[in-house]
CSV table of C-alpha atoms in Angstrom, one decimal:
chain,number,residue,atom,x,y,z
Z,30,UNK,CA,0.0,0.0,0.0
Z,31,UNK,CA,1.5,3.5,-1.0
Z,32,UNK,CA,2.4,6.5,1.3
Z,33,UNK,CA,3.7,9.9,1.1
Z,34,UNK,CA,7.3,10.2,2.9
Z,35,UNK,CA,7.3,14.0,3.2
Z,36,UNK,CA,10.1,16.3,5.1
Z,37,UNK,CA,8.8,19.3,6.2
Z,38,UNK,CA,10.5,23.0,6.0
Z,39,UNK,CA,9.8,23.8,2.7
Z,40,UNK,CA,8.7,27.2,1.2
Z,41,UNK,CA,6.6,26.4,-2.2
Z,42,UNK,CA,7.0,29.0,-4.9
Z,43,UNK,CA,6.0,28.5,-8.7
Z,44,UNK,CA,2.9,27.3,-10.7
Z,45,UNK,CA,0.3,24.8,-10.0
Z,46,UNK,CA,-2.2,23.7,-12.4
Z,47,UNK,CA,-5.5,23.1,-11.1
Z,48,UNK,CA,-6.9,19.5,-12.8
Z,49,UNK,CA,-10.8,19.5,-13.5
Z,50,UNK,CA,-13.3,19.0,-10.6
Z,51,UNK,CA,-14.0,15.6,-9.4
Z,52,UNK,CA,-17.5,16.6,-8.1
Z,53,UNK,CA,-18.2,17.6,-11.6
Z,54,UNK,CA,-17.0,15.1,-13.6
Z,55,UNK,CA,-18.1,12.4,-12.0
Z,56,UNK,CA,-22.1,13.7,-12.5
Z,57,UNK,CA,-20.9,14.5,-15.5
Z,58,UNK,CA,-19.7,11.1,-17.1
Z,59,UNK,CA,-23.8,10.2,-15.7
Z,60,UNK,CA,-25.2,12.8,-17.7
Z,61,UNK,CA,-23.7,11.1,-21.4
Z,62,UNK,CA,-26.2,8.5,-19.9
Z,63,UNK,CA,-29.4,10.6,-20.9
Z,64,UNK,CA,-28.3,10.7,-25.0
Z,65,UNK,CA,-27.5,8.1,-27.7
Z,66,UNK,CA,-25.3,10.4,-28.9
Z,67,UNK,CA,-21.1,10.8,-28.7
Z,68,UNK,CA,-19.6,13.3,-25.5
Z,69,UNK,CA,-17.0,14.3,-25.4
Z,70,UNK,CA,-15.8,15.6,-21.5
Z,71,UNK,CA,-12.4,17.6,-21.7
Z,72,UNK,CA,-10.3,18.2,-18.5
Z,73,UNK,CA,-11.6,15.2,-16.7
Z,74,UNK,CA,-9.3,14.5,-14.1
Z,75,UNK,CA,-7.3,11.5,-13.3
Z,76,UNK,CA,-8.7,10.0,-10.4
Z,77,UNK,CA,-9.9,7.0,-8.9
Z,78,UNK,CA,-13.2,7.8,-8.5
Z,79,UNK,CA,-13.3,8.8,-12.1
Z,80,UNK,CA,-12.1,5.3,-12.7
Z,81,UNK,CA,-14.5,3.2,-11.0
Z,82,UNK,CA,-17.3,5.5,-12.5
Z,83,UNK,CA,-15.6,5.0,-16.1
Z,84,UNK,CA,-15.7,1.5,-15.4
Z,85,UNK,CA,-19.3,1.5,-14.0
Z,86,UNK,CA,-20.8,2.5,-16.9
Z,87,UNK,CA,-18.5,0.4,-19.5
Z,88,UNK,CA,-20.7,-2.4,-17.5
Z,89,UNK,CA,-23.7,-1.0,-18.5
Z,90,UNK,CA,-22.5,-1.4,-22.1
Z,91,UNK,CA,-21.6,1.9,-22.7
Z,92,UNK,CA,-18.2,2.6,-24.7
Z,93,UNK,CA,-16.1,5.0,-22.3
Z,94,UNK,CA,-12.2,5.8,-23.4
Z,95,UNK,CA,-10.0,8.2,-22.4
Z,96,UNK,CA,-8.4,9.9,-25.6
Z,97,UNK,CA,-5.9,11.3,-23.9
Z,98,UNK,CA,-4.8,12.4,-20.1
Z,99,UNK,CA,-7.9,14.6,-19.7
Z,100,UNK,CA,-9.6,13.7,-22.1
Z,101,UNK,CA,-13.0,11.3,-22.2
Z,102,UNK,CA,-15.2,10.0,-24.6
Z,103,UNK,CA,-18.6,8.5,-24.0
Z,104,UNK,CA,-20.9,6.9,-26.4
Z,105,UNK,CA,-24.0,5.6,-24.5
Z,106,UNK,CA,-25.6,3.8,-27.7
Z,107,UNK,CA,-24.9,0.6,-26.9
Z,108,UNK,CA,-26.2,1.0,-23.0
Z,109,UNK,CA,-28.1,-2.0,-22.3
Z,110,UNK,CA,-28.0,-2.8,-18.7
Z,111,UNK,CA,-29.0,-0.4,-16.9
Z,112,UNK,CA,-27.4,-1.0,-13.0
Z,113,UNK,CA,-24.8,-0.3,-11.3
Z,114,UNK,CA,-24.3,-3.1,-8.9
Z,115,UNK,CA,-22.3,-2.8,-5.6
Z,116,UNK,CA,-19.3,-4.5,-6.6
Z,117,UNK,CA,-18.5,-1.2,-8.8
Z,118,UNK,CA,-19.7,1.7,-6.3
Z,119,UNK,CA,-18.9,0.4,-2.9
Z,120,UNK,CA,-16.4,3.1,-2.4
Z,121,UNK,CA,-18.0,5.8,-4.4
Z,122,UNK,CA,-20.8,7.7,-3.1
Z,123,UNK,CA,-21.1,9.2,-6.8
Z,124,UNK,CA,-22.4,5.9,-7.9
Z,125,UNK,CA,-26.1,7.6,-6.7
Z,126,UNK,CA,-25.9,9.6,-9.7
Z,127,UNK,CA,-26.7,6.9,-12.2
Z,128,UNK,CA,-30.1,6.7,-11.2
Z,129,UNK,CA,-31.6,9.6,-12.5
Z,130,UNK,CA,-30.5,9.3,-16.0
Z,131,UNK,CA,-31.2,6.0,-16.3
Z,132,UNK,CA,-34.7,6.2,-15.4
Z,133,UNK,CA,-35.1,9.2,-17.6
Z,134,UNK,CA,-33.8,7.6,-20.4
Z,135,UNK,CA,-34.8,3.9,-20.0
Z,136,UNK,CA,-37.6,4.5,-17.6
Z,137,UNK,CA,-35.5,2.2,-15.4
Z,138,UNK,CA,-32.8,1.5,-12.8
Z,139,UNK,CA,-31.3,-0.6,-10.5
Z,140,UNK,CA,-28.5,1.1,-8.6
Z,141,UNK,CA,-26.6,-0.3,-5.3
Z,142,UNK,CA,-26.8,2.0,-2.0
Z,143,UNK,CA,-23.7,3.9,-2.4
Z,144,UNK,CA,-20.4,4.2,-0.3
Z,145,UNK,CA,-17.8,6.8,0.0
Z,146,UNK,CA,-15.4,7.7,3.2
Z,147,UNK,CA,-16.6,6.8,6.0
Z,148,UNK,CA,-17.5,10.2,7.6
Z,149,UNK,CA,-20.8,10.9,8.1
Z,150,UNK,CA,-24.2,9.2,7.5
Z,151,UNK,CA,-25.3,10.3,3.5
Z,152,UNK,CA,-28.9,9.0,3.3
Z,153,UNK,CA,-30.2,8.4,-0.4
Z,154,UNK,CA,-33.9,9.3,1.1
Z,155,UNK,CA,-34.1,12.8,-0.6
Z,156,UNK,CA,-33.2,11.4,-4.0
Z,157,UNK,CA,-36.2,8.8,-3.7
Z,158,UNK,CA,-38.8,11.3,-2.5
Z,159,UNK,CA,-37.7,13.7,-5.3
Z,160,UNK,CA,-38.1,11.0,-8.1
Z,161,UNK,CA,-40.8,9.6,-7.1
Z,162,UNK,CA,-42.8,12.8,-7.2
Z,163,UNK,CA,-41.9,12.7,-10.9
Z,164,UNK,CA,-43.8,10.0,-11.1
Z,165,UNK,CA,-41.2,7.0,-10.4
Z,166,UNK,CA,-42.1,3.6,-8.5
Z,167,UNK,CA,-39.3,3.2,-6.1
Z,168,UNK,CA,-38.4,0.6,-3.8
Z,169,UNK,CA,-35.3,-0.6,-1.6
Z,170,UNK,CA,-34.7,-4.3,-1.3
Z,171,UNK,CA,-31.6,-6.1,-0.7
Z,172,UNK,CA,-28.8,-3.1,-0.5
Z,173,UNK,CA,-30.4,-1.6,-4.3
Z,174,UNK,CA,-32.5,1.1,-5.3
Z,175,UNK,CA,-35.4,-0.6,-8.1
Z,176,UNK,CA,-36.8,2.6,-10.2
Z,177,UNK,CA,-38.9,1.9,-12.9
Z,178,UNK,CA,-41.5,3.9,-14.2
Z,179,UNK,CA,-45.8,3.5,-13.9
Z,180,UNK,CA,-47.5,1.1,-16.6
Z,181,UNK,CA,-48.0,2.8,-19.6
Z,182,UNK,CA,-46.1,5.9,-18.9
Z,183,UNK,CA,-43.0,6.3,-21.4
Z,184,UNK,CA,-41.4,9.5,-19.6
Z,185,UNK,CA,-41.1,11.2,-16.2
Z,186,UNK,CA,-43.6,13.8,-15.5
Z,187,UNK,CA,-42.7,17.5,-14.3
Z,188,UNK,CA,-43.4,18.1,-10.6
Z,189,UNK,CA,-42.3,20.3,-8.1
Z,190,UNK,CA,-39.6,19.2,-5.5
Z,191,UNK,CA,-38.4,20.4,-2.5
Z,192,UNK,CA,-36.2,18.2,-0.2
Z,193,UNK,CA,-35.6,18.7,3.5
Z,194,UNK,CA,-32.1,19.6,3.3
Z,195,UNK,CA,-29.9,20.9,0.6
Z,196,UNK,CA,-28.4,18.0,-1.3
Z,197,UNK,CA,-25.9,18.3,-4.2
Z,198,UNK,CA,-26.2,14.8,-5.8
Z,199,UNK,CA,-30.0,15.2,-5.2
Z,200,UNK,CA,-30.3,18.5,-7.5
Z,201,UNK,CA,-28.0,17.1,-10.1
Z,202,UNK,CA,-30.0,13.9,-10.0
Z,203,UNK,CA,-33.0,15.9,-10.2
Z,204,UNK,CA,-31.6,17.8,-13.3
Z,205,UNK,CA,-30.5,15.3,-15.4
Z,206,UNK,CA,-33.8,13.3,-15.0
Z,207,UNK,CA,-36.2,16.6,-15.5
Z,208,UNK,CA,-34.3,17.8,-18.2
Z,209,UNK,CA,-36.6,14.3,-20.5
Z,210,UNK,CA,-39.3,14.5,-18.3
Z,211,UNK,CA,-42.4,15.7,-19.7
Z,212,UNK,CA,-43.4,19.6,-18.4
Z,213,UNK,CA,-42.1,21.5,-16.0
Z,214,UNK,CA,-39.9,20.6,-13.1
Z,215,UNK,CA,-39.0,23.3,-10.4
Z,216,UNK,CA,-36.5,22.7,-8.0
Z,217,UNK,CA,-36.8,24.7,-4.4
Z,218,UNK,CA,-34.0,24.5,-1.8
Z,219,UNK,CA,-31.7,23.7,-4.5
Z,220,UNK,CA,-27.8,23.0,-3.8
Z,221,UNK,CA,-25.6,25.7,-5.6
Z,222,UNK,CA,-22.5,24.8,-5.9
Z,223,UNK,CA,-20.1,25.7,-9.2
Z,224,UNK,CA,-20.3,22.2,-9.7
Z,225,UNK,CA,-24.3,22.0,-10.1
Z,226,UNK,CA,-23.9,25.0,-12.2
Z,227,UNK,CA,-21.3,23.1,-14.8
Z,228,UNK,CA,-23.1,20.1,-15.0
Z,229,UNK,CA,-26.2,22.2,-16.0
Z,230,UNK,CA,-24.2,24.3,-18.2
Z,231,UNK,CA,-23.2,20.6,-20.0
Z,232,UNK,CA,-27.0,19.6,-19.8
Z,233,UNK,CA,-28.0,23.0,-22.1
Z,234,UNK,CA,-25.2,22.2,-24.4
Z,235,UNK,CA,-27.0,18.8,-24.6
Z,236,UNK,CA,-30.5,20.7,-25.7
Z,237,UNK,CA,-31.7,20.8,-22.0
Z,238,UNK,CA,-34.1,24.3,-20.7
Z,239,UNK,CA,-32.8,24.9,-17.5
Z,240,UNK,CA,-32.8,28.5,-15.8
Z,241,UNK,CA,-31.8,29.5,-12.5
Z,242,UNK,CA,-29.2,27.6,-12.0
Z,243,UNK,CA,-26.7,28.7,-9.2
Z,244,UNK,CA,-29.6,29.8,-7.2
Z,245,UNK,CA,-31.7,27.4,-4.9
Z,246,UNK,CA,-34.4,27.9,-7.3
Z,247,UNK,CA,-33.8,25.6,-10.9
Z,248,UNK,CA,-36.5,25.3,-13.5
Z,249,UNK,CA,-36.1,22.7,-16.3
Z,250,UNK,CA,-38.8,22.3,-19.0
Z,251,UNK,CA,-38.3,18.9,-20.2
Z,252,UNK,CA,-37.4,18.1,-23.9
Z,253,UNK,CA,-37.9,14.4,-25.3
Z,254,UNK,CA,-34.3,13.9,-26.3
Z,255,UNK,CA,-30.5,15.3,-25.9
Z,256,UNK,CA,-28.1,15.1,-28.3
Z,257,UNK,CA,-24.2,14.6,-27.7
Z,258,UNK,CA,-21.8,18.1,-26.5
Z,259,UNK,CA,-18.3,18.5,-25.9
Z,260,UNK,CA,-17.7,20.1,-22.7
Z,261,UNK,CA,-14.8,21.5,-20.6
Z,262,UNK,CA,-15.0,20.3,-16.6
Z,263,UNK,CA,-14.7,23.5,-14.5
Z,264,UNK,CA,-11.9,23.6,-12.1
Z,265,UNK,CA,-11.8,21.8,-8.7
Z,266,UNK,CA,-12.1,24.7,-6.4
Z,267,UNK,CA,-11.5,22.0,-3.3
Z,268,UNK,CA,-7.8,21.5,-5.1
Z,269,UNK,CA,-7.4,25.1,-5.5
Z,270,UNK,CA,-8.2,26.2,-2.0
Z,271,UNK,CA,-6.3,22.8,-0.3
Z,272,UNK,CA,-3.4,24.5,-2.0
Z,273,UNK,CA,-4.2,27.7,-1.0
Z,274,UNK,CA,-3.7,26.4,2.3
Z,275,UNK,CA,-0.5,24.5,1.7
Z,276,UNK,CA,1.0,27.8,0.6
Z,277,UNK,CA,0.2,29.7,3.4
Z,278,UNK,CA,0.9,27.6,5.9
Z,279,UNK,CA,4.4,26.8,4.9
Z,280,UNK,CA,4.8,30.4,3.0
Z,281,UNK,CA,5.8,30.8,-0.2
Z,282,UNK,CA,4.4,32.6,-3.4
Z,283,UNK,CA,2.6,30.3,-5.7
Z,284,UNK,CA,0.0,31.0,-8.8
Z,285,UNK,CA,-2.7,28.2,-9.3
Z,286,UNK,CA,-2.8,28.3,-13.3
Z,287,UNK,CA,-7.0,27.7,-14.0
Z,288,UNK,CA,-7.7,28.3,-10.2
Z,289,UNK,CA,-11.3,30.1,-9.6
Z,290,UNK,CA,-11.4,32.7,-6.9
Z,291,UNK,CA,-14.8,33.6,-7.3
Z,292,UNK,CA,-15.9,29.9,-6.4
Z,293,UNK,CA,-13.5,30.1,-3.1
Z,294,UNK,CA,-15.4,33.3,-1.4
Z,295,UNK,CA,-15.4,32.4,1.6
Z,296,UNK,CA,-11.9,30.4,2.1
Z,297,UNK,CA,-10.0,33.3,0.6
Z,298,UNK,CA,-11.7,35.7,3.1
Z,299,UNK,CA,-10.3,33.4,6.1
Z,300,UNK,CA,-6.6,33.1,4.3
Z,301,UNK,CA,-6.4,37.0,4.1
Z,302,UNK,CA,-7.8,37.5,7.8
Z,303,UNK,CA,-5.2,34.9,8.5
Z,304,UNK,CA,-2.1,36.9,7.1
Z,305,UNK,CA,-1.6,36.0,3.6
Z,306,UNK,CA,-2.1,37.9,0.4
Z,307,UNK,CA,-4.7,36.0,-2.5
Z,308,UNK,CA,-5.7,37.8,-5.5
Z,309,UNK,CA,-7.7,37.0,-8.9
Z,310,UNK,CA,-4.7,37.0,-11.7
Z,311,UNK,CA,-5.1,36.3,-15.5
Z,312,UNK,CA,-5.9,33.0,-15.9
Z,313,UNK,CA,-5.7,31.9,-11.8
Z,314,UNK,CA,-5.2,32.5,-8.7
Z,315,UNK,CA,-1.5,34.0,-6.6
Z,316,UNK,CA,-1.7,33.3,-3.0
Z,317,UNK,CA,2.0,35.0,-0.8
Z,318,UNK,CA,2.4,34.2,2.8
Z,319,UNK,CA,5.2,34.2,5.1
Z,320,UNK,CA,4.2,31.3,7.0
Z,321,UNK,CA,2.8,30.0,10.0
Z,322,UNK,CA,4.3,32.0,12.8
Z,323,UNK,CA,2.9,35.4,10.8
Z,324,UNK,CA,-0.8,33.6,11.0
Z,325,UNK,CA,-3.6,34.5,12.8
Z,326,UNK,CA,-5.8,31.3,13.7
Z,327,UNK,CA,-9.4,31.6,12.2
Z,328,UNK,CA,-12.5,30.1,13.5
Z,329,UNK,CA,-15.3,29.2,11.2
Z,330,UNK,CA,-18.7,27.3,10.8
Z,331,UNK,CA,-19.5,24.9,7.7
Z,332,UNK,CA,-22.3,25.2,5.5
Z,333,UNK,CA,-23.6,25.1,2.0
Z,334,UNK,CA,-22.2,26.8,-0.6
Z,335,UNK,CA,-21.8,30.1,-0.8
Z,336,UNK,CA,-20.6,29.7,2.8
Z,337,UNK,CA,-17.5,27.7,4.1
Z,338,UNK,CA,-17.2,24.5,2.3
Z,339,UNK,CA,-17.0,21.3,5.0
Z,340,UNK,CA,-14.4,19.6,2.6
Z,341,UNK,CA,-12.3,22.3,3.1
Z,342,UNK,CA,-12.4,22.3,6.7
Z,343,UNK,CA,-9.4,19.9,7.4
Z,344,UNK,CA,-7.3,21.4,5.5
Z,345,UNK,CA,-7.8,25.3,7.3
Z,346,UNK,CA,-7.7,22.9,10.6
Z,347,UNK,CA,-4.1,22.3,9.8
Z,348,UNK,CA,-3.6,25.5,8.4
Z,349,UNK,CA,-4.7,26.5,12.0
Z,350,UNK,CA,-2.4,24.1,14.1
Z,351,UNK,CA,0.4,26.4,13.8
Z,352,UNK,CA,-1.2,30.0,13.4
Z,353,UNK,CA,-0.9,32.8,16.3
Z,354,UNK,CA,-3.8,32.0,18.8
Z,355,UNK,CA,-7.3,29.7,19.2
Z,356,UNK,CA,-10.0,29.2,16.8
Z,357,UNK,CA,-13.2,27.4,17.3
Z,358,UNK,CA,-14.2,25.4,14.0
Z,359,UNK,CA,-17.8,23.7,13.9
Z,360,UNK,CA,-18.9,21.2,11.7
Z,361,UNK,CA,-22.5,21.2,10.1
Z,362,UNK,CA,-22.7,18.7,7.6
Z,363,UNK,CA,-20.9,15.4,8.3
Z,364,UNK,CA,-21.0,14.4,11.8
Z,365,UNK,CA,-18.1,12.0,11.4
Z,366,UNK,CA,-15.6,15.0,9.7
Z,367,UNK,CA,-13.3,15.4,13.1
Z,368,UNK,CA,-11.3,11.9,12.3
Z,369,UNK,CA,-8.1,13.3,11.4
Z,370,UNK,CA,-7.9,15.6,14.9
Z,371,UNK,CA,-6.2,12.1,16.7
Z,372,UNK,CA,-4.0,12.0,13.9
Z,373,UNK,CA,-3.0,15.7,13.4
Z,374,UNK,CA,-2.5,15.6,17.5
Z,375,UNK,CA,-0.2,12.8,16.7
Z,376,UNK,CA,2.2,15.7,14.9
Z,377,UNK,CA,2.0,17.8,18.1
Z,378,UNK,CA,-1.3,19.7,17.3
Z,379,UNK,CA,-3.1,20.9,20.2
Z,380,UNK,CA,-6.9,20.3,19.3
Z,381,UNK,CA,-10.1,19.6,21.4
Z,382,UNK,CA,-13.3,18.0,20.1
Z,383,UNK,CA,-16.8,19.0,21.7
Z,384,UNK,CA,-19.1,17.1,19.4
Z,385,UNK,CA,-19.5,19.0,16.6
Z,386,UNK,CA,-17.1,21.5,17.7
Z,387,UNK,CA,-13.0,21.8,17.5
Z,388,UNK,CA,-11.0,24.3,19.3
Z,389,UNK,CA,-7.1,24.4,18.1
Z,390,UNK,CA,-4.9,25.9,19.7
Z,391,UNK,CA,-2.1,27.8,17.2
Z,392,UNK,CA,1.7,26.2,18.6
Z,393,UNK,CA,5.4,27.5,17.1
Z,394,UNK,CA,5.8,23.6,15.4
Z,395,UNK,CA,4.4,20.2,14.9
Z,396,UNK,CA,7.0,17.4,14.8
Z,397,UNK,CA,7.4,14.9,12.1
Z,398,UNK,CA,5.6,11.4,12.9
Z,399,UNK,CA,3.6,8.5,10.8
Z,400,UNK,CA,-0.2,9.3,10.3
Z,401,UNK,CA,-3.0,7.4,9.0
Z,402,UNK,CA,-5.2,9.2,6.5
Z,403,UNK,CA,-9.2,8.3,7.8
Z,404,UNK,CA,-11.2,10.3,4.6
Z,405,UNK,CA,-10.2,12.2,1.2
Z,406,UNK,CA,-10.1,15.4,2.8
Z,407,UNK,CA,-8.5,14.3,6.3
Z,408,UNK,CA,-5.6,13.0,4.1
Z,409,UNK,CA,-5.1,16.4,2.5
Z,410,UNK,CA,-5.1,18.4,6.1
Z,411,UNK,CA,-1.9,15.7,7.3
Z,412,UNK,CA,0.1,16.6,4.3
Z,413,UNK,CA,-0.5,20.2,4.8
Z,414,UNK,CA,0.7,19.2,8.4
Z,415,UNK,CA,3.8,17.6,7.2
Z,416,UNK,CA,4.7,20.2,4.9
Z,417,UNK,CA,5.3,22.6,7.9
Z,418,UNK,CA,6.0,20.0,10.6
Z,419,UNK,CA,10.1,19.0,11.8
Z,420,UNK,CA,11.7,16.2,10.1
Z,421,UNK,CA,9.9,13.5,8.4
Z,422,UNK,CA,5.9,12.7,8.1
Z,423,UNK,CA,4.9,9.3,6.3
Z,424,UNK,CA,1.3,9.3,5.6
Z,425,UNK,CA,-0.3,5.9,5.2
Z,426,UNK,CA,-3.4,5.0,3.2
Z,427,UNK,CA,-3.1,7.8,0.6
Z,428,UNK,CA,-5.6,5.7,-1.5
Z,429,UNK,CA,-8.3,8.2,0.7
Z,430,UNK,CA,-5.6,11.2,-1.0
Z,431,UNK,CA,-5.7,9.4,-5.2
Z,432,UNK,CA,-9.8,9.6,-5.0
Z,433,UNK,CA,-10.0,13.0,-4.9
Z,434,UNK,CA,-6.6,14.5,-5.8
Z,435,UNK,CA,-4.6,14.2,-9.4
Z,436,UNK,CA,-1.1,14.1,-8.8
Z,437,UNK,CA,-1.2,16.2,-5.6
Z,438,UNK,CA,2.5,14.9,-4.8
Z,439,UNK,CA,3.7,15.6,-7.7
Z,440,UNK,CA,2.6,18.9,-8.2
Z,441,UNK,CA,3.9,19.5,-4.9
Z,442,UNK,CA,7.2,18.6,-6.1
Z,443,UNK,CA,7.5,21.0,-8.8
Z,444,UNK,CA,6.7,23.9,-6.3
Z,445,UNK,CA,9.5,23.1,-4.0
Z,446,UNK,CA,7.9,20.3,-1.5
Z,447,UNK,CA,10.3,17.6,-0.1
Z,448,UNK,CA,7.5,14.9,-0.8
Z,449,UNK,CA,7.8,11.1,-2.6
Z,450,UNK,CA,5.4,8.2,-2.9
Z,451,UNK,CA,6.7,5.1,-1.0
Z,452,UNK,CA,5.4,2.1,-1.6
């Protein structure tokens, strides 16, 4: 099993470049589902979770090649079983995304109950109670969700849904199936993220009507077919700001080459009342910091986006460790997303966890030590931590780190980081 051997000291100057957004590809490779036609989805990035969802959908019969590193080409034709059985999606909570396509287009489904990390509970309720008041016949038997549509109906109908909480894969399920259901479909409590906003974007290259999108209020008049797009995946604004972090907690001057800073608000409000300098630049984003000991620790509350995203909320933790003074973090989405405090305490950090609440204390170091990365975004904050910390930080089960991050050790290395996969 592969770790990351990292010795810390390092200032990072130089260029990243930001890879597409997993959280948008991945709907993304579902929504080729909904047409017959060729997609092509450029800037995909290479990730493991892209993998298993390539693969998922080469079960189904659909031809899915990669014409080059970022490059992806989906032709759906030839779909002909449409499930995705647990065997392919235990570890991907993305795998929910399969459903609403597939009973748009084939006015059937069968997909497993998804997994994912391990840090919270993620229940698939909202996603069933939003379908089925298009008209869908849902059921859950055996670990799988059975969709199929009434007798005699050959579409979804229009309806009006709006779901307890706000849910990201639930509105982009509920997109791609209204966009061929028949009439209207108006989404209240929406989820807003850039992400929702791409895959829409795809959806209208695809012949979809969709307004509103990027509010919590979306309205899709249904069409009876899409045709195929070509379609650039935005940037992953949770790479962009992790590195964000990296830089100013070890200091340093680095540009992030395709890096959004209007879909980082709120994390590039917290860096700059931390100490460091991040602007908008042609073309990216330039984040210059002197380091830790110039930070000022920065407490902050999780929510829905526009507010402070929860899977950037290890990585500021770490960020946090070795800033000037106490912050109180709380956690409002996952309940499970405190996991890698015992293992950022093992590098010297001084943290305390009140249910849903984490006060850290700011120290002058953390020392070097072997950590154990518990979730995608847990495994992030401990190689921010290593970056900064004394002497050398192995980090074991990076597999949590390769789901959600292309070449993060890598591009560390080319901005000045003393890092190296081990196997």
């Amino acid at each position: 099993m592969d770790k990351l051997l990292i010795r810390g000291g390092r200032t990072l100057q130089g260029e990243v470049l930001v890879s597409g957004a997993k959280n948008a590809a991945l709907p993304e490779l579902c929504a080729a589902l909904l047409t017959a036609d060729p997609v092509t989805l450029l800037n995909v990035p290479q990730l493991q979770d892209v993998s298993t969802m390539l693969k998922l959908i080469r079960n189904m019969g659909v031809t899915a090649e990669r014409a080059d590193d970022c490059t992806v080409r989906i032709n759906a034709s030839g779909l002909n079983t449409p499930e995705a059985p647990y065997e392919l999606v235990k570890t991907m909570r993305a795998s929910v995304l399969a459903l609403g396509p597939l009973l748009a287009r084939f006015g059937e489904a069968t997909v497993s109950l998804p997994g994912g990390c391990a840090i919270g509970s993620r229940p698939v309720d909202q996603h069933i109670k939003g379908l089925a008041a298009m008209g869908a016949e849902i059921v859950v038997e055996h670990g799988y969700m059975i969709a199929k549509l009434p007798a005699g109906w050959t579409r979804l109908k229009g309806a009006r849904i709006t779901t307890d909480m706000v849910t990201v894969t639930g509105t982009e399920n509920f997109l791609m199936a209204a966009a061929l259901a028949e009439g209207e479909t108006v989404l209240e409590n929406a989820a807003q993220e850039p992400e929702i906003s791409d895959l829409a974007e795809m959806l209208i290259a695809m012949g979809a009507k969709i307004e509103g999108h990027g509010t919590s209020r979306i309205c899709i008049q249904g069409v009876e077919k899409l045709h195929g797009c070509t379609h650039r995946v935005v940037a992953d604004r949770i790479e962009a700001g992790t590195f964000l972090c990296a830089v100013a907690a070890t200091g340093g001057d680095v540009v992030l080459r395709h890096g959004r800073a209007d879909h980082l608000d709120a994390v590039i409000e917290k860096l700059r009342e931390a100490g460091a300098t991040v602007q908008a630049v042609d073309g990216g984003i330039r984040v210059q910091s002197a380091g830790g000991a110039t930070l000022k620790a920065q407490g902050f509350r999780t929510t829905e986006y526009p507010g402070f995203p929860t899977d950037m909320q290890a990585q500021f933790m770490a960020l946090n460790c070795i800033a000037q003074g106490t912050a109180t973090v709380t956690e409002t989405i996952f309940e499970n997303r405190f996991m890698h405090v015992n293992e950022l305490v093992r590098l010297g950090a001084k943290i305390q966890v009140d249910g849903k609440v984490a006060v850290i204390e700011g120290l002058p170091r953390l020392s070097g030590a072997t950590v154990m990365a518990t979730d995608l975004r847990a495994s992030a904050s401990l190689v921010i931590a290593g970056l900064v910390a004394d002497g050398e930080t192995v980090v074991d089960r990076i597999y949590h780190l390769d789901r959600g991050y292309d070449c993060m050790e890598a591009k560390l290395r080319g901005i000045g980081a003393d890092i190296e996969r081990i196997g």
